[in-house]
């Protein structure tokens, strides 16, 4: 194999795929990146795979001699990132006497040689041959941004660590929950290529890598090919491809958790509320993160209050448009901050019933997002 390409192209594409390479691989080969050089296409493909998620990216290069090899991801990344800009040449001479040939990297500054491993040892990538949806990048980006924060970080909860996708006749719904809160975002679909309803749960981690791919090179006129079968999904965009296993298990019937009616409603400035909550969080008791909301209809305001016996206390008031009776209710301040950061609107509506029942936060304008939070019991 012998290829010549720009340091910038190799470095940017290597950075993309090396993100998912495990730091402690179960097998040495999984700590490597697969490099394939194609003489006919004059392109190089870099691939990483942790047996759950794979990323492949392709870029143009002068391919003198084709071939495949795997290289230690972290070491390769550290070297390539530090090389000066300009052309670099990469090659190795296959040897039947060596299982781990030396791979050579040259630039204007000098030469590096690192031990490689045979590409034949690299696991086969998933082949996804099911149905395909073509989606605008913004649909996937906004769906991820508005819901990912509410997924569970606890791997033992399995299906709750993912984003649940539910396709209806004219929309794609994204949902996440960790058992204490629920985020649901709906994106309208202009062009329907698959009529029937579909549902699946995809790891948040896979969506996070997809977000990085789309943000790095998305164009408004281009679409993402979203292909799926019974066990795997694949996202293809330009010269990049990401695959992921679906998460097993039945996702909770989350729509049944959202109350149909509310006896109280509060409308107020989102940024003002967010900044006030961030100030409250400084003193919030770390064991409960409790902030008390007092809804004052007559005064057209809400008051936020934090009591931290070992630290101090804080109280702020914000103007609000209120319908319904006064109410004292407690929340986990972190949950509220997470949700309000995900919104992009100017004003937010808070819909409530009683102090021990689910509360809904929704943007007044912008994207269709519903954020449900369970209240925290106030101390007497």
PDB file of N, CA and C in Angstrom, residues 36-88:
ATOM      1  N   UNK A  36      -8.382   1.533   4.347  1.00  0.00           N
ATOM      2  CA  UNK A  36      -8.488   0.869   3.043  1.00  0.00           C
ATOM      3  C   UNK A  36      -8.200   1.883   1.941  1.00  0.00           C
ATOM      4  N   UNK A  37      -7.294   1.530   1.052  1.00  0.00           N
ATOM      5  CA  UNK A  37      -6.933   2.409  -0.059  1.00  0.00           C
ATOM      6  C   UNK A  37      -7.400   1.775  -1.369  1.00  0.00           C
ATOM      7  N   UNK A  38      -8.189   2.520  -2.147  1.00  0.00           N
ATOM      8  CA  UNK A  38      -8.794   2.013  -3.385  1.00  0.00           C
ATOM      9  C   UNK A  38      -8.149   2.701  -4.584  1.00  0.00           C
ATOM     10  N   UNK A  39      -7.440   1.923  -5.398  1.00  0.00           N
ATOM     11  CA  UNK A  39      -6.748   2.477  -6.570  1.00  0.00           C
ATOM     12  C   UNK A  39      -7.746   2.983  -7.597  1.00  0.00           C
ATOM     13  N   UNK A  40      -8.798   2.214  -7.860  1.00  0.00           N
ATOM     14  CA  UNK A  40      -9.764   2.584  -8.904  1.00  0.00           C
ATOM     15  C   UNK A  40     -10.483   3.891  -8.571  1.00  0.00           C
ATOM     16  N   UNK A  41     -10.898   4.058  -7.320  1.00  0.00           N
ATOM     17  CA  UNK A  41     -11.638   5.259  -6.922  1.00  0.00           C
ATOM     18  C   UNK A  41     -10.727   6.399  -6.490  1.00  0.00           C
ATOM     19  N   UNK A  42      -9.440   6.066  -6.268  1.00  0.00           N
ATOM     20  CA  UNK A  42      -8.496   7.059  -5.756  1.00  0.00           C
ATOM     21  C   UNK A  42      -9.030   7.693  -4.466  1.00  0.00           C
ATOM     22  N   UNK A  43      -9.453   6.821  -3.567  1.00  0.00           N
ATOM     23  CA  UNK A  43      -9.990   7.265  -2.282  1.00  0.00           C
ATOM     24  C   UNK A  43      -9.496   6.378  -1.150  1.00  0.00           C
ATOM     25  N   UNK A  44      -9.461   6.964   0.033  1.00  0.00           N
ATOM     26  CA  UNK A  44      -9.089   6.244   1.254  1.00  0.00           C
ATOM     27  C   UNK A  44     -10.298   6.190   2.169  1.00  0.00           C
ATOM     28  N   UNK A  45     -10.556   5.032   2.755  1.00  0.00           N
ATOM     29  CA  UNK A  45     -11.643   4.864   3.716  1.00  0.00           C
ATOM     30  C   UNK A  45     -11.064   4.509   5.076  1.00  0.00           C
ATOM     31  N   UNK A  46     -11.503   5.237   6.098  1.00  0.00           N
ATOM     32  CA  UNK A  46     -11.126   4.943   7.475  1.00  0.00           C
ATOM     33  C   UNK A  46     -12.353   4.451   8.216  1.00  0.00           C
ATOM     34  N   UNK A  47     -12.188   3.401   9.027  1.00  0.00           N
ATOM     35  CA  UNK A  47     -13.318   2.779   9.721  1.00  0.00           C
ATOM     36  C   UNK A  47     -12.936   2.436  11.152  1.00  0.00           C
ATOM     37  N   UNK A  48     -13.880   2.659  12.066  1.00  0.00           N
ATOM     38  CA  UNK A  48     -13.735   2.189  13.443  1.00  0.00           C
ATOM     39  C   UNK A  48     -15.003   1.434  13.823  1.00  0.00           C
ATOM     40  N   UNK A  49     -14.865   0.475  14.754  1.00  0.00           N
ATOM     41  CA  UNK A  49     -15.993  -0.395  15.107  1.00  0.00           C
ATOM     42  C   UNK A  49     -15.754  -0.941  16.508  1.00  0.00           C
ATOM     43  N   UNK A  50     -16.724  -0.759  17.395  1.00  0.00           N
ATOM     44  CA  UNK A  50     -16.585  -1.293  18.758  1.00  0.00           C
ATOM     45  C   UNK A  50     -17.540  -2.457  19.015  1.00  0.00           C
ATOM     46  N   UNK A  51     -18.026  -3.067  17.937  1.00  0.00           N
ATOM     47  CA  UNK A  51     -18.974  -4.184  17.933  1.00  0.00           C
ATOM     48  C   UNK A  51     -20.410  -3.743  18.203  1.00  0.00           C
ATOM     49  N   UNK A  52     -20.609  -2.464  18.496  1.00  0.00           N
ATOM     50  CA  UNK A  52     -21.953  -1.919  18.666  1.00  0.00           C
ATOM     51  C   UNK A  52     -22.205  -0.797  17.674  1.00  0.00           C
ATOM     52  N   UNK A  53     -21.237   0.106  17.552  1.00  0.00           N
ATOM     53  CA  UNK A  53     -21.335   1.248  16.644  1.00  0.00           C
ATOM     54  C   UNK A  53     -20.142   1.247  15.705  1.00  0.00           C
ATOM     55  N   UNK A  54     -20.374   1.586  14.443  1.00  0.00           N
ATOM     56  CA  UNK A  54     -19.268   1.726  13.494  1.00  0.00           C
ATOM     57  C   UNK A  54     -19.390   3.070  12.782  1.00  0.00           C
ATOM     58  N   UNK A  55     -18.238   3.648  12.436  1.00  0.00           N
ATOM     59  CA  UNK A  55     -18.197   4.867  11.634  1.00  0.00           C
ATOM     60  C   UNK A  55     -17.197   4.655  10.515  1.00  0.00           C
ATOM     61  N   UNK A  56     -17.613   4.980   9.289  1.00  0.00           N
ATOM     62  CA  UNK A  56     -16.712   4.932   8.139  1.00  0.00           C
ATOM     63  C   UNK A  56     -16.743   6.288   7.442  1.00  0.00           C
ATOM     64  N   UNK A  57     -15.587   6.749   7.011  1.00  0.00           N
ATOM     65  CA  UNK A  57     -15.503   8.013   6.290  1.00  0.00           C
ATOM     66  C   UNK A  57     -14.512   7.871   5.143  1.00  0.00           C
ATOM     67  N   UNK A  58     -14.778   8.587   4.066  1.00  0.00           N
ATOM     68  CA  UNK A  58     -13.997   8.429   2.842  1.00  0.00           C
ATOM     69  C   UNK A  58     -13.516   9.800   2.368  1.00  0.00           C
ATOM     70  N   UNK A  59     -12.303   9.850   1.834  1.00  0.00           N
ATOM     71  CA  UNK A  59     -11.787  11.111   1.302  1.00  0.00           C
ATOM     72  C   UNK A  59     -10.827  10.826   0.144  1.00  0.00           C
ATOM     73  N   UNK A  60     -10.658  11.800  -0.772  1.00  0.00           N
ATOM     74  CA  UNK A  60      -9.799  11.591  -1.941  1.00  0.00           C
ATOM     75  C   UNK A  60      -8.323  11.585  -1.573  1.00  0.00           C
ATOM     76  N   UNK A  61      -7.553  10.771  -2.300  1.00  0.00           N
ATOM     77  CA  UNK A  61      -6.106  10.688  -2.086  1.00  0.00           C
ATOM     78  C   UNK A  61      -5.467  10.141  -3.354  1.00  0.00           C
ATOM     79  N   UNK A  62      -4.175  10.340  -3.478  1.00  0.00           N
ATOM     80  CA  UNK A  62      -3.431   9.710  -4.572  1.00  0.00           C
ATOM     81  C   UNK A  62      -3.031   8.317  -4.106  1.00  0.00           C
ATOM     82  N   UNK A  63      -3.726   7.307  -4.654  1.00  0.00           N
ATOM     83  CA  UNK A  63      -3.470   5.928  -4.247  1.00  0.00           C
ATOM     84  C   UNK A  63      -2.586   5.267  -5.302  1.00  0.00           C
ATOM     85  N   UNK A  64      -1.325   5.100  -4.960  1.00  0.00           N
ATOM     86  CA  UNK A  64      -0.373   4.468  -5.878  1.00  0.00           C
ATOM     87  C   UNK A  64      -0.565   2.960  -5.858  1.00  0.00           C
ATOM     88  N   UNK A  65      -0.657   2.406  -4.658  1.00  0.00           N
ATOM     89  CA  UNK A  65      -0.892   0.972  -4.473  1.00  0.00           C
ATOM     90  C   UNK A  65      -1.990   0.795  -3.442  1.00  0.00           C
ATOM     91  N   UNK A  66      -3.008   0.005  -3.780  1.00  0.00           N
ATOM     92  CA  UNK A  66      -4.129  -0.199  -2.882  1.00  0.00           C
ATOM     93  C   UNK A  66      -3.837  -1.244  -1.816  1.00  0.00           C
ATOM     94  N   UNK A  67      -4.783  -1.403  -0.909  1.00  0.00           N
ATOM     95  CA  UNK A  67      -4.641  -2.405   0.128  1.00  0.00           C
ATOM     96  C   UNK A  67      -5.385  -2.014   1.383  1.00  0.00           C
ATOM     97  N   UNK A  68      -5.310  -2.884   2.386  1.00  0.00           N
ATOM     98  CA  UNK A  68      -5.968  -2.635   3.666  1.00  0.00           C
ATOM     99  C   UNK A  68      -5.020  -2.979   4.808  1.00  0.00           C
ATOM    100  N   UNK A  69      -5.128  -2.222   5.890  1.00  0.00           N
ATOM    101  CA  UNK A  69      -4.305  -2.439   7.074  1.00  0.00           C
ATOM    102  C   UNK A  69      -5.045  -1.832   8.271  1.00  0.00           C
ATOM    103  N   UNK A  70      -4.740  -2.307   9.475  1.00  0.00           N
ATOM    104  CA  UNK A  70      -5.299  -1.663  10.663  1.00  0.00           C
ATOM    105  C   UNK A  70      -4.165  -1.073  11.479  1.00  0.00           C
ATOM    106  N   UNK A  71      -4.441   0.108  12.070  1.00  0.00           N
ATOM    107  CA  UNK A  71      -3.417   0.863  12.774  1.00  0.00           C
ATOM    108  C   UNK A  71      -3.925   1.285  14.149  1.00  0.00           C
ATOM    109  N   UNK A  72      -3.049   1.307  15.163  1.00  0.00           N
ATOM    110  CA  UNK A  72      -3.471   1.704  16.510  1.00  0.00           C
ATOM    111  C   UNK A  72      -4.023   3.134  16.504  1.00  0.00           C
ATOM    112  N   UNK A  73      -5.292   3.281  16.872  1.00  0.00           N
ATOM    113  CA  UNK A  73      -6.004   4.542  16.686  1.00  0.00           C
ATOM    114  C   UNK A  73      -5.387   5.699  17.465  1.00  0.00           C
ATOM    115  N   UNK A  74      -5.141   5.495  18.746  1.00  0.00           N
ATOM    116  CA  UNK A  74      -4.645   6.606  19.571  1.00  0.00           C
ATOM    117  C   UNK A  74      -3.256   7.056  19.125  1.00  0.00           C
ATOM    118  N   UNK A  75      -2.378   6.110  18.887  1.00  0.00           N
ATOM    119  CA  UNK A  75      -1.023   6.449  18.455  1.00  0.00           C
ATOM    120  C   UNK A  75      -1.042   7.156  17.104  1.00  0.00           C
ATOM    121  N   UNK A  76      -1.812   6.623  16.169  1.00  0.00           N
ATOM    122  CA  UNK A  76      -1.919   7.231  14.838  1.00  0.00           C
ATOM    123  C   UNK A  76      -2.476   8.646  14.937  1.00  0.00           C
ATOM    124  N   UNK A  77      -3.511   8.810  15.737  1.00  0.00           N
ATOM    125  CA  UNK A  77      -4.139  10.121  15.903  1.00  0.00           C
ATOM    126  C   UNK A  77      -3.137  11.122  16.487  1.00  0.00           C
ATOM    127  N   UNK A  78      -2.390  10.694  17.500  1.00  0.00           N
ATOM    128  CA  UNK A  78      -1.415  11.584  18.135  1.00  0.00           C
ATOM    129  C   UNK A  78      -0.324  12.021  17.156  1.00  0.00           C
ATOM    130  N   UNK A  79       0.076  11.120  16.287  1.00  0.00           N
ATOM    131  CA  UNK A  79       1.123  11.446  15.309  1.00  0.00           C
ATOM    132  C   UNK A  79       0.588  12.379  14.227  1.00  0.00           C
ATOM    133  N   UNK A  80      -0.521  11.981  13.588  1.00  0.00           N
ATOM    134  CA  UNK A  80      -1.058  12.745  12.460  1.00  0.00           C
ATOM    135  C   UNK A  80      -1.425  14.168  12.884  1.00  0.00           C
ATOM    136  N   UNK A  81      -2.016  14.313  14.077  1.00  0.00           N
ATOM    137  CA  UNK A  81      -2.443  15.635  14.546  1.00  0.00           C
ATOM    138  C   UNK A  81      -1.267  16.589  14.722  1.00  0.00           C
ATOM    139  N   UNK A  82      -0.082  16.052  14.972  1.00  0.00           N
ATOM    140  CA  UNK A  82       1.091  16.884  15.239  1.00  0.00           C
ATOM    141  C   UNK A  82       1.962  17.126  14.010  1.00  0.00           C
ATOM    142  N   UNK A  83       1.619  16.496  12.894  1.00  0.00           N
ATOM    143  CA  UNK A  83       2.400  16.717  11.679  1.00  0.00           C
ATOM    144  C   UNK A  83       2.081  18.090  11.098  1.00  0.00           C
ATOM    145  N   UNK A  84       3.058  18.715  10.430  1.00  0.00           N
ATOM    146  CA  UNK A  84       2.785  20.014   9.793  1.00  0.00           C
ATOM    147  C   UNK A  84       1.816  19.855   8.629  1.00  0.00           C
ATOM    148  N   UNK A  85       1.110  20.939   8.312  1.00  0.00           N
ATOM    149  CA  UNK A  85       0.186  20.895   7.180  1.00  0.00           C
ATOM    150  C   UNK A  85       0.950  20.677   5.888  1.00  0.00           C
ATOM    151  N   UNK A  86       0.260  20.062   4.933  1.00  0.00           N
ATOM    152  CA  UNK A  86       0.888  19.739   3.655  1.00  0.00           C
ATOM    153  C   UNK A  86       0.686  18.277   3.326  1.00  0.00           C
ATOM    154  N   UNK A  87       1.385  17.804   2.321  1.00  0.00           N
ATOM    155  CA  UNK A  87       1.223  16.417   1.897  1.00  0.00           C
ATOM    156  C   UNK A  87       1.935  15.455   2.840  1.00  0.00           C
ATOM    157  N   UNK A  88       1.307  14.300   3.042  1.00  0.00           N
ATOM    158  CA  UNK A  88       1.949  13.212   3.782  1.00  0.00           C
ATOM    159  C   UNK A  88       1.834  11.948   2.933  1.00  0.00           C
TER     160      UNK A  88
END
